Amino acid sequence: MTPPTHVIVVGAGNRGDIYSQYACVHPDRMKVVGVADPRRFARTKLQQQHKIEDENVFTDWKSIVEREKFADAVLICTPDCLHKEPAVAFAKKGYHILLEKPMATSVEDCTAIVEACTQGGVMLSVAHVLRYDPLIHMIKELIDAGAIGDVIHIQHFEPVGFYHFAHSFVRGNWRNEAESSFALLAKSCHDIDLIHHWAGARRCVKVSSFGSLSHFRKEDKPANAADRCMNCPIEQDCPYSACKIYLDRVKQGHTSWPVSVICQSSLPDIETVTEALKNGPYGRCVYECDNDVCSNQVVNMEFEGGLTAAFSMVAFTEEICQRQTNIYGSKGELSYDGHAVHVFDFLTQRSKKHTAYSNAPKQFAMSGHGEADYHLIDAFISAVANNDPSLICSGPEETLMSHLLVFEAERSRLESRVVYCGIQS
């Protein structure tokens, strides 16, 4: 039998914890042999869960690359702005890499990562997890099979979710561009990647984008509202109340995301969550945070051959990240609502429903990506075990191309003009 693929987890937060669950489900296929994280609770939790030897537990990834190579691959799940340096270092050391999206926060850093992996002869899988969703994967298969003829227009929508946006992009890690990245890159590089993927070999030639931060601003703060939710006299009337988003969930016995994120030194319970809301960043009023990223944005694209695409991202929705897609072709129309894919054939004037089965175990079903996290890590481990990069859906070159499109779209928004892709003037 093939021995399990040995991996090191760099960044033991939410994403690192989810991907490492694969070793618990398939211990014969993957073994976590090292972890690096500056937070004691996070790294100790992972160490205990996977029985990692003390000598392979680190506060900093730099200590790992100073050692002789002791694993096959590394899962890099550090904050967005801390991707480039470890990715380049581990590639030079000969580790295959699963890198959390976005690849990096600048064109230069993304390019450097791809070059390092190419020169190092290592596989790079960027965690565009939606590529691995069975239904979304089916969309590409149907397009390639000619189910709707030539693709003419793509319309794609991401509803972020009102409390998800407040959690991640107002109070949380992705709230401030200088500390993380702009919202289109942090949240929606998934979606631009899908549009780029569905367009096939056609290159995007021009792009325009509009968007701004709406509502979560100091001038929108209600009268008499306090700076923190725990002592706010109008908290009960606020849909973005931290008490509702976190404390009420704990009282109901729910300690998974987003509650699990706010306690950095222990498992969440009423006492620790209350303390976090009294003194931590997640207890702040949403109108008194240092957030500056867009809450709503549109991106319009034109590809070679006249294919057009329109993407919208908005914070203020009931649905949380449940993408909706319509693709219009010369012979039919395809629609996706998160539950099934429907294809309407113009010739027969009949609609066919397509569904997909996922064998993801319970741990991954609860991770928030429609079980696609399981298929992503499964594909990466299979690629490493079989030395077959074709098993990776989002490799270095195509990911770099879709990331460049994200940067071009943001340039359009900032400069209030149409950007001709690849032209810097």
XYZ file of N, CA and C in Angstrom, residues 166-347:
546
model
N -20.745 41.420 8.064
C -20.442 42.129 9.305
C -19.342 41.419 10.089
N -19.388 40.092 10.090
C -18.389 39.306 10.821
C -17.012 39.416 10.184
N -16.914 39.147 8.884
C -15.611 39.022 8.232
C -15.060 40.331 7.690
N -15.941 41.211 7.194
C -15.484 42.362 6.426
C -15.764 43.711 7.087
N -16.372 43.681 8.279
C -16.564 44.914 9.045
C -15.804 44.824 10.369
N -16.011 43.716 11.079
C -15.320 43.531 12.354
C -14.068 42.656 12.217
N -14.032 41.799 11.202
C -13.065 40.715 11.161
C -11.788 40.946 10.371
N -11.150 39.841 10.015
C -9.797 39.872 9.449
C -9.698 40.559 8.095
N -10.814 40.615 7.341
C -10.769 41.146 5.987
C -11.445 42.514 5.876
N -11.518 43.227 6.978
C -12.250 44.492 7.016
C -11.464 45.648 6.398
N -10.147 45.572 6.440
C -9.309 46.718 6.121
C -8.290 46.321 5.056
N -8.323 47.053 3.944
C -7.476 46.673 2.809
C -5.993 46.676 3.148
N -5.546 47.641 3.930
C -4.122 47.731 4.261
C -3.656 46.537 5.082
N -4.566 45.956 5.863
C -4.199 44.819 6.704
C -4.445 43.475 6.022
N -5.268 43.460 4.969
C -5.553 42.181 4.298
C -5.504 42.380 2.792
N -6.634 42.675 2.166
C -6.697 42.939 0.731
C -8.075 43.515 0.417
N -8.274 43.946 -0.817
C -9.572 44.501 -1.196
C -10.604 43.376 -1.305
N -11.876 43.718 -1.159
C -12.933 42.710 -1.022
C -13.058 41.808 -2.238
N -12.895 42.355 -3.440
C -13.039 41.539 -4.643
C -12.011 40.427 -4.667
N -10.813 40.694 -4.167
C -9.771 39.670 -4.113
C -10.018 38.706 -2.963
N -10.301 39.244 -1.784
C -10.461 38.400 -0.602
C -11.682 37.513 -0.682
N -12.791 38.046 -1.177
C -14.047 37.307 -1.152
C -14.430 36.714 -2.493
N -14.156 37.429 -3.574
C -14.747 37.050 -4.854
C -13.749 36.616 -5.913
N -12.489 36.402 -5.541
C -11.564 35.834 -6.532
C -12.041 34.445 -6.943
N -12.773 33.740 -6.031
C -13.477 32.498 -6.384
C -14.311 32.694 -7.644
N -15.100 33.766 -7.620
C -16.128 33.966 -8.634
C -15.551 34.422 -9.965
N -14.584 35.331 -9.911
C -13.908 35.744 -11.143
C -13.172 34.547 -11.738
N -12.625 33.695 -10.884
C -11.960 32.488 -11.367
C -12.937 31.565 -12.093
N -14.144 31.431 -11.550
C -15.145 30.577 -12.206
C -15.533 31.137 -13.572
N -15.752 32.443 -13.645
C -16.117 33.054 -14.922
C -14.999 32.858 -15.938
N -13.771 33.070 -15.501
C -12.605 32.863 -16.366
C -12.528 31.403 -16.819
N -12.840 30.495 -15.921
C -12.829 29.056 -16.208
C -13.909 28.689 -17.225
N -15.106 29.218 -17.042
C -16.218 28.921 -17.950
C -15.993 29.526 -19.338
N -15.242 30.611 -19.400
C -14.959 31.240 -20.695
C -14.013 30.396 -21.537
N -13.343 29.447 -20.912
C -12.467 28.541 -21.644
C -11.202 29.223 -22.128
N -10.874 29.002 -23.380
C -9.617 29.519 -23.919
C -9.696 30.996 -24.283
N -10.883 31.578 -24.200
C -11.032 32.973 -24.594
C -10.475 33.914 -23.528
N -9.640 34.826 -23.951
C -9.003 35.774 -23.045
C -9.902 36.976 -22.809
N -9.916 37.469 -21.579
C -10.656 38.693 -21.285
C -9.886 39.871 -21.861
N -10.571 40.710 -22.646
C -9.895 41.818 -23.306
C -10.155 43.160 -22.625
N -11.300 43.303 -21.966
C -11.531 44.552 -21.238
C -12.512 44.328 -20.091
N -12.394 45.197 -19.095
C -13.166 45.030 -17.877
C -13.506 46.397 -17.291
N -14.682 46.487 -16.690
C -15.059 47.693 -15.942
C -15.667 47.255 -14.618
N -15.538 48.100 -13.610
C -16.047 47.725 -12.294
C -16.449 48.963 -11.504
N -17.505 48.795 -10.711
C -17.998 49.869 -9.844
C -18.335 49.250 -8.484
N -18.115 50.011 -7.429
C -18.454 49.513 -6.107
C -18.004 50.469 -5.030
N -18.506 50.250 -3.814
C -18.161 51.141 -2.714
C -18.526 50.488 -1.389
N -18.158 51.147 -0.326
C -18.586 50.749 1.012
C -19.898 51.449 1.318
N -20.933 50.685 1.543
C -22.246 51.248 1.843
C -22.681 50.851 3.250
N -23.319 51.756 3.935
C -24.006 51.526 5.209
C -23.082 51.351 6.415
N -22.052 50.532 6.334
C -21.215 50.280 7.510
C -20.209 51.419 7.689
N -20.753 52.615 7.932
C -19.948 53.828 8.059
C -20.400 54.621 9.280
N -19.521 55.459 9.773
C -19.832 56.229 10.984
C -21.077 57.098 10.790
N -21.243 57.647 9.587
C -22.396 58.526 9.353
C -23.720 57.769 9.340
N -23.667 56.447 9.252
C -24.891 55.642 9.268
C -25.241 55.130 10.667
N -24.437 55.477 11.650
C -24.673 55.001 13.009
C -25.970 55.574 13.566
N -26.858 54.727 14.085
C -28.119 55.216 14.641
C -27.887 56.111 15.861
N -28.790 57.012 16.083
C -28.712 57.877 17.264
C -28.789 57.027 18.522
N -27.996 57.407 19.505
C -27.954 56.756 20.828
C -27.234 55.408 20.831
N -26.712 54.964 19.689
C -25.985 53.684 19.666
C -24.645 53.835 20.376
N -24.257 52.785 21.092
C -22.975 52.779 21.792
C -21.876 52.287 20.861
N -20.635 52.336 21.340
C -19.505 51.890 20.528
C -19.338 50.376 20.560
N -19.950 49.727 21.561
C -19.878 48.259 21.653
C -21.282 47.718 21.910
N -21.535 46.536 21.379
C -22.887 45.978 21.438
C -23.321 45.569 22.843
N -22.377 45.161 23.676
C -22.731 44.630 24.992
C -23.386 45.676 25.890
N -23.092 46.955 25.628
C -23.700 47.992 26.474
C -24.477 49.006 25.642
N -25.047 48.538 24.524
C -25.755 49.439 23.619
C -27.254 49.448 23.927
N -27.850 50.613 24.136
C -29.284 50.675 24.490
C -30.223 50.289 23.343
N -29.715 50.300 22.095
C -30.589 49.942 20.967
C -30.142 48.635 20.304
N -29.358 47.854 21.012
C -28.820 46.597 20.464
C -29.916 45.666 19.957
N -31.025 45.590 20.656
C -32.091 44.664 20.278
C -32.715 45.016 18.940
N -32.568 46.249 18.508
C -33.158 46.687 17.245
C -32.158 46.668 16.087
N -30.956 46.136 16.331
C -29.902 46.140 15.306
C -29.681 44.735 14.755
N -29.856 44.520 13.459
C -29.638 43.186 12.888
C -28.172 42.747 12.904
N -27.268 43.724 13.096
C -25.835 43.409 13.075
C -25.247 43.286 14.477
N -26.110 43.233 15.469
C -25.681 43.115 16.852
C -24.768 41.910 17.062
N -23.628 42.141 17.679
C -22.706 41.052 17.989
C -23.334 40.076 18.982
N -24.232 40.562 19.827
C -24.916 39.670 20.768
C -25.763 38.656 20.007
N -26.420 39.107 18.948
C -27.241 38.200 18.141
C -26.376 37.232 17.339
N -25.309 37.755 16.741
C -24.486 36.941 15.841
C -23.687 35.888 16.596
N -23.216 36.217 17.803
C -22.337 35.292 18.523
C -22.963 34.734 19.803
N -23.360 35.619 20.711
C -23.793 35.169 22.030
C -25.071 34.340 21.959
N -26.032 34.760 21.152
C -27.275 33.995 21.036
C -27.019 32.600 20.475
N -26.055 32.499 19.565
C -25.726 31.185 19.001
C -25.142 30.252 20.057
N -24.260 30.778 20.879
C -23.656 29.962 21.937
C -24.726 29.488 22.909
N -25.660 30.353 23.237
C -26.742 29.984 24.149
C -27.595 28.853 23.582
N -27.635 28.776 22.240
C -28.392 27.714 21.580
C -27.541 26.465 21.306
N -26.286 26.510 21.763
C -25.416 25.346 21.625
C -24.594 25.303 20.355
N -24.578 26.391 19.585
C -23.808 26.431 18.333
C -22.461 27.099 18.580
N -21.395 26.339 18.443
C -20.053 26.886 18.687
C -19.152 26.800 17.452
N -19.738 26.472 16.286
C -18.954 26.446 15.049
C -18.866 27.870 14.496
N -18.398 28.016 13.239
C -18.299 29.338 12.630
C -19.653 30.034 12.682
N -19.704 31.339 12.964
C -18.574 32.252 13.168
C -18.106 32.362 14.622
N -18.811 31.702 15.536
C -18.456 31.823 16.957
C -17.040 31.311 17.215
N -16.650 30.229 16.534
C -15.353 29.613 16.774
C -14.192 30.547 16.463
N -14.447 31.580 15.663
C -13.376 32.478 15.230
C -13.001 33.492 16.302
N -13.940 33.857 17.157
C -13.717 35.037 17.996
C -12.971 34.747 19.291
N -12.855 33.469 19.667
C -12.118 33.103 20.883
C -10.784 32.491 20.481
N -9.703 33.206 20.738
C -8.394 32.780 20.264
C -7.620 31.924 21.267
N -8.089 31.855 22.510
C -7.299 31.153 23.521
C -8.029 29.999 24.189
N -9.253 29.711 23.748
C -10.002 28.617 24.351
C -11.188 28.272 23.461
N -11.844 27.168 23.780
C -13.064 26.819 23.079
C -14.168 27.789 23.477
N -15.058 28.134 22.557
C -16.092 29.130 22.887
C -17.164 28.584 23.818
N -17.496 29.369 24.835
C -18.652 29.119 25.683
C -19.208 30.488 26.062
N -20.248 30.521 26.863
C -20.892 31.802 27.174
C -19.906 32.774 27.814
N -19.060 32.267 28.726
C -18.128 33.145 29.431
C -17.065 33.715 28.494
N -16.447 32.856 27.679
C -15.374 33.336 26.807
C -15.909 34.235 25.695
N -17.075 33.912 25.167
C -17.654 34.760 24.123
C -18.064 36.113 24.697
N -18.640 36.113 25.887
C -18.999 37.372 26.538
C -17.774 38.248 26.728
N -16.690 37.643 27.190
C -15.439 38.388 27.383
C -14.914 38.925 26.056
N -14.985 38.095 25.004
C -14.513 38.525 23.680
C -15.331 39.705 23.162
N -16.618 39.698 23.418
C -17.461 40.786 22.938
C -17.271 42.064 23.757
N -16.904 41.910 25.013
C -16.669 43.082 25.849
C -15.378 43.790 25.468
N -14.357 43.010 25.093
C -13.026 43.597 24.914
C -12.396 43.383 23.545
N -12.916 42.441 22.761
C -12.296 42.116 21.485
C -12.911 42.839 20.300
N -12.321 42.673 19.116
C -12.792 43.389 17.921
C -14.189 42.997 17.453
N -14.623 41.779 17.794
C -15.919 41.321 17.296
C -17.103 41.849 18.111
N -16.812 42.589 19.177
C -17.882 43.195 19.954
C -18.131 44.651 19.608
N -17.385 45.161 18.629
C -17.519 46.569 18.253
C -18.799 46.827 17.473
N -19.302 48.045 17.593
C -20.414 48.481 16.766
C -19.964 48.482 15.309
N -20.806 47.980 14.401
C -20.418 47.911 12.991
C -20.238 49.292 12.367
N -20.705 50.327 13.062
C -20.570 51.686 12.547
C -19.374 52.407 13.162
N -18.584 51.679 13.961
C -17.418 52.280 14.629
C -16.163 51.443 14.409
N -16.083 50.739 13.277
C -14.914 49.908 12.987
C -13.995 50.613 11.989
N -12.818 50.059 11.788
C -11.862 50.644 10.844
C -11.947 49.954 9.485
N -13.154 49.547 9.086
C -13.365 48.862 7.816
C -13.397 49.854 6.660
N -12.864 49.413 5.506
C -12.883 50.280 4.324
C -13.104 49.510 3.023
N -13.432 48.214 3.089
C -13.590 47.435 1.862
C -15.020 47.511 1.340
N -15.174 47.287 0.044
C -16.480 47.416 -0.609
C -17.504 46.436 -0.041
N -18.720 46.927 0.112
C -19.819 46.055 0.527
C -20.661 45.620 -0.670
N -20.486 46.272 -1.790
C -21.199 45.895 -3.017
C -20.344 46.299 -4.215
N -20.277 45.413 -5.198
C -19.426 45.669 -6.356
C -19.950 44.903 -7.561
N -19.821 45.517 -8.719
C -20.157 44.847 -9.974
C -18.923 44.851 -10.867
N -18.776 43.779 -11.658
C -17.673 43.667 -12.607
C -18.252 43.226 -13.949
N -17.950 43.981 -14.993
C -18.372 43.626 -16.342
C -17.144 43.281 -17.171
N -17.218 42.197 -17.920
C -16.081 41.700 -18.684
C -16.465 41.385 -20.115
N -15.531 41.623 -21.025
C -15.708 41.179 -22.408
C -14.524 40.291 -22.782
N -14.843 39.107 -23.278
C -13.821 38.151 -23.672
C -13.697 38.106 -25.195
N -12.632 37.508 -25.666
C -12.436 37.321 -27.099
C -13.655 36.615 -27.701
N -14.008 37.010 -28.909
C -15.142 36.391 -29.576
C -16.478 36.989 -29.205
N -16.470 38.038 -28.362
C -17.717 38.708 -28.019
C -18.430 38.193 -26.795
N -17.889 37.175 -26.134
C -18.500 36.677 -24.893
C -18.456 37.776 -23.838
N -19.600 38.038 -23.202
C -19.663 39.017 -22.129
C -20.015 38.326 -20.813
N -19.609 38.951 -19.718
C -19.898 38.391 -18.395
C -20.163 39.524 -17.419
N -21.063 39.282 -16.484
C -21.393 40.265 -15.456
C -21.396 39.578 -14.099
N -20.652 40.144 -13.169
C -20.592 39.596 -11.808
C -21.029 40.659 -10.815
N -21.831 40.238 -9.822
C -22.251 41.137 -8.750
C -21.970 40.491 -7.398
N -21.438 41.277 -6.487
C -21.241 40.863 -5.101
C -21.944 41.878 -4.219
N -22.755 41.397 -3.266
C -23.438 42.330 -2.366
C -23.497 41.738 -0.961
N -23.315 42.586 0.024
C -23.285 42.144 1.418
C -24.675 41.891 1.979
N -25.665 42.648 1.522
C -26.951 42.728 2.205
C -27.932 41.693 1.662
N -27.722 40.441 2.047
C -28.556 39.339 1.553
C -28.893 38.375 2.684
N -29.998 37.667 2.499
C -30.363 36.593 3.424
C -29.475 35.376 3.198
N -29.304 34.989 1.935
C -28.452 33.857 1.596
C -27.000 34.171 1.913
N -26.255 33.151 2.335
C -24.836 33.324 2.642
C -24.014 32.537 1.635
N -23.390 33.263 0.714
C -22.455 32.683 -0.258
C -23.084 31.612 -1.148
N -24.398 31.615 -1.272
C -25.075 30.650 -2.135
C -25.145 31.237 -3.537
N -24.096 30.977 -4.319
C -23.982 31.602 -5.628
C -25.154 31.242 -6.542
N -25.437 32.159 -7.456
C -26.455 31.939 -8.473
C -25.858 32.284 -9.832
N -26.090 31.419 -10.809
C -25.460 31.578 -12.114
C -26.456 31.325 -13.234
N -26.391 32.166 -14.261
C -27.111 31.919 -15.509
C -26.117 32.069 -16.647
N -26.074 31.073 -17.509
C -25.174 31.118 -18.660
C -26.022 30.926 -19.918
N -25.899 31.875 -20.831
C -26.737 31.891 -22.019
C -25.908 31.509 -23.239
N -26.361 30.482 -23.960
C -25.634 30.010 -25.126
C -26.456 30.100 -26.388
N -25.835 29.752 -27.500
C -26.512 29.839 -28.798
C -27.576 28.766 -28.976
N -27.513 27.690 -28.176
C -28.474 26.593 -28.320
C -29.281 26.322 -27.051
N -28.994 27.057 -25.983
C -29.723 26.804 -24.752
C -29.280 27.716 -23.627
N -29.916 27.522 -22.498
C -29.663 28.345 -21.319
C -29.423 27.427 -20.122
N -28.396 27.764 -19.333
C -28.048 26.986 -18.137
C -28.248 27.867 -16.920
N -28.864 27.305 -15.879
C -29.038 28.040 -14.633
C -28.627 27.175 -13.457
N -28.078 27.825 -12.432
C -27.587 27.140 -11.225
C -28.046 27.936 -10.015
N -28.674 27.252 -9.063
C -29.188 27.930 -7.876
C -28.571 27.425 -6.577
N -27.510 26.650 -6.703
C -26.873 26.091 -5.519
C -27.363 24.714 -5.157
N -28.453 24.294 -5.764
C -29.026 22.985 -5.453
C -29.066 22.059 -6.663
N -29.167 22.649 -7.842
C -29.228 21.855 -9.065
C -28.844 22.745 -10.242
N -28.503 22.086 -11.344
C -28.237 22.777 -12.600
C -29.367 22.433 -13.563
N -29.960 23.438 -14.181
C -31.017 23.228 -15.166
C -30.531 23.693 -16.531
N -30.778 22.892 -17.540
C -30.427 23.254 -18.910
C -31.695 23.256 -19.754
N -31.971 24.407 -20.349
C -33.123 24.514 -21.258
C -32.607 24.468 -22.689
N -33.119 23.529 -23.472
C -32.707 23.333 -24.852
C -33.655 24.101 -25.775
N -33.086 25.014 -26.590
C -33.923 25.824 -27.474
C -34.625 24.978 -28.540
N -33.965 23.899 -28.991
C -34.539 23.086 -30.061
C -35.740 22.293 -29.576
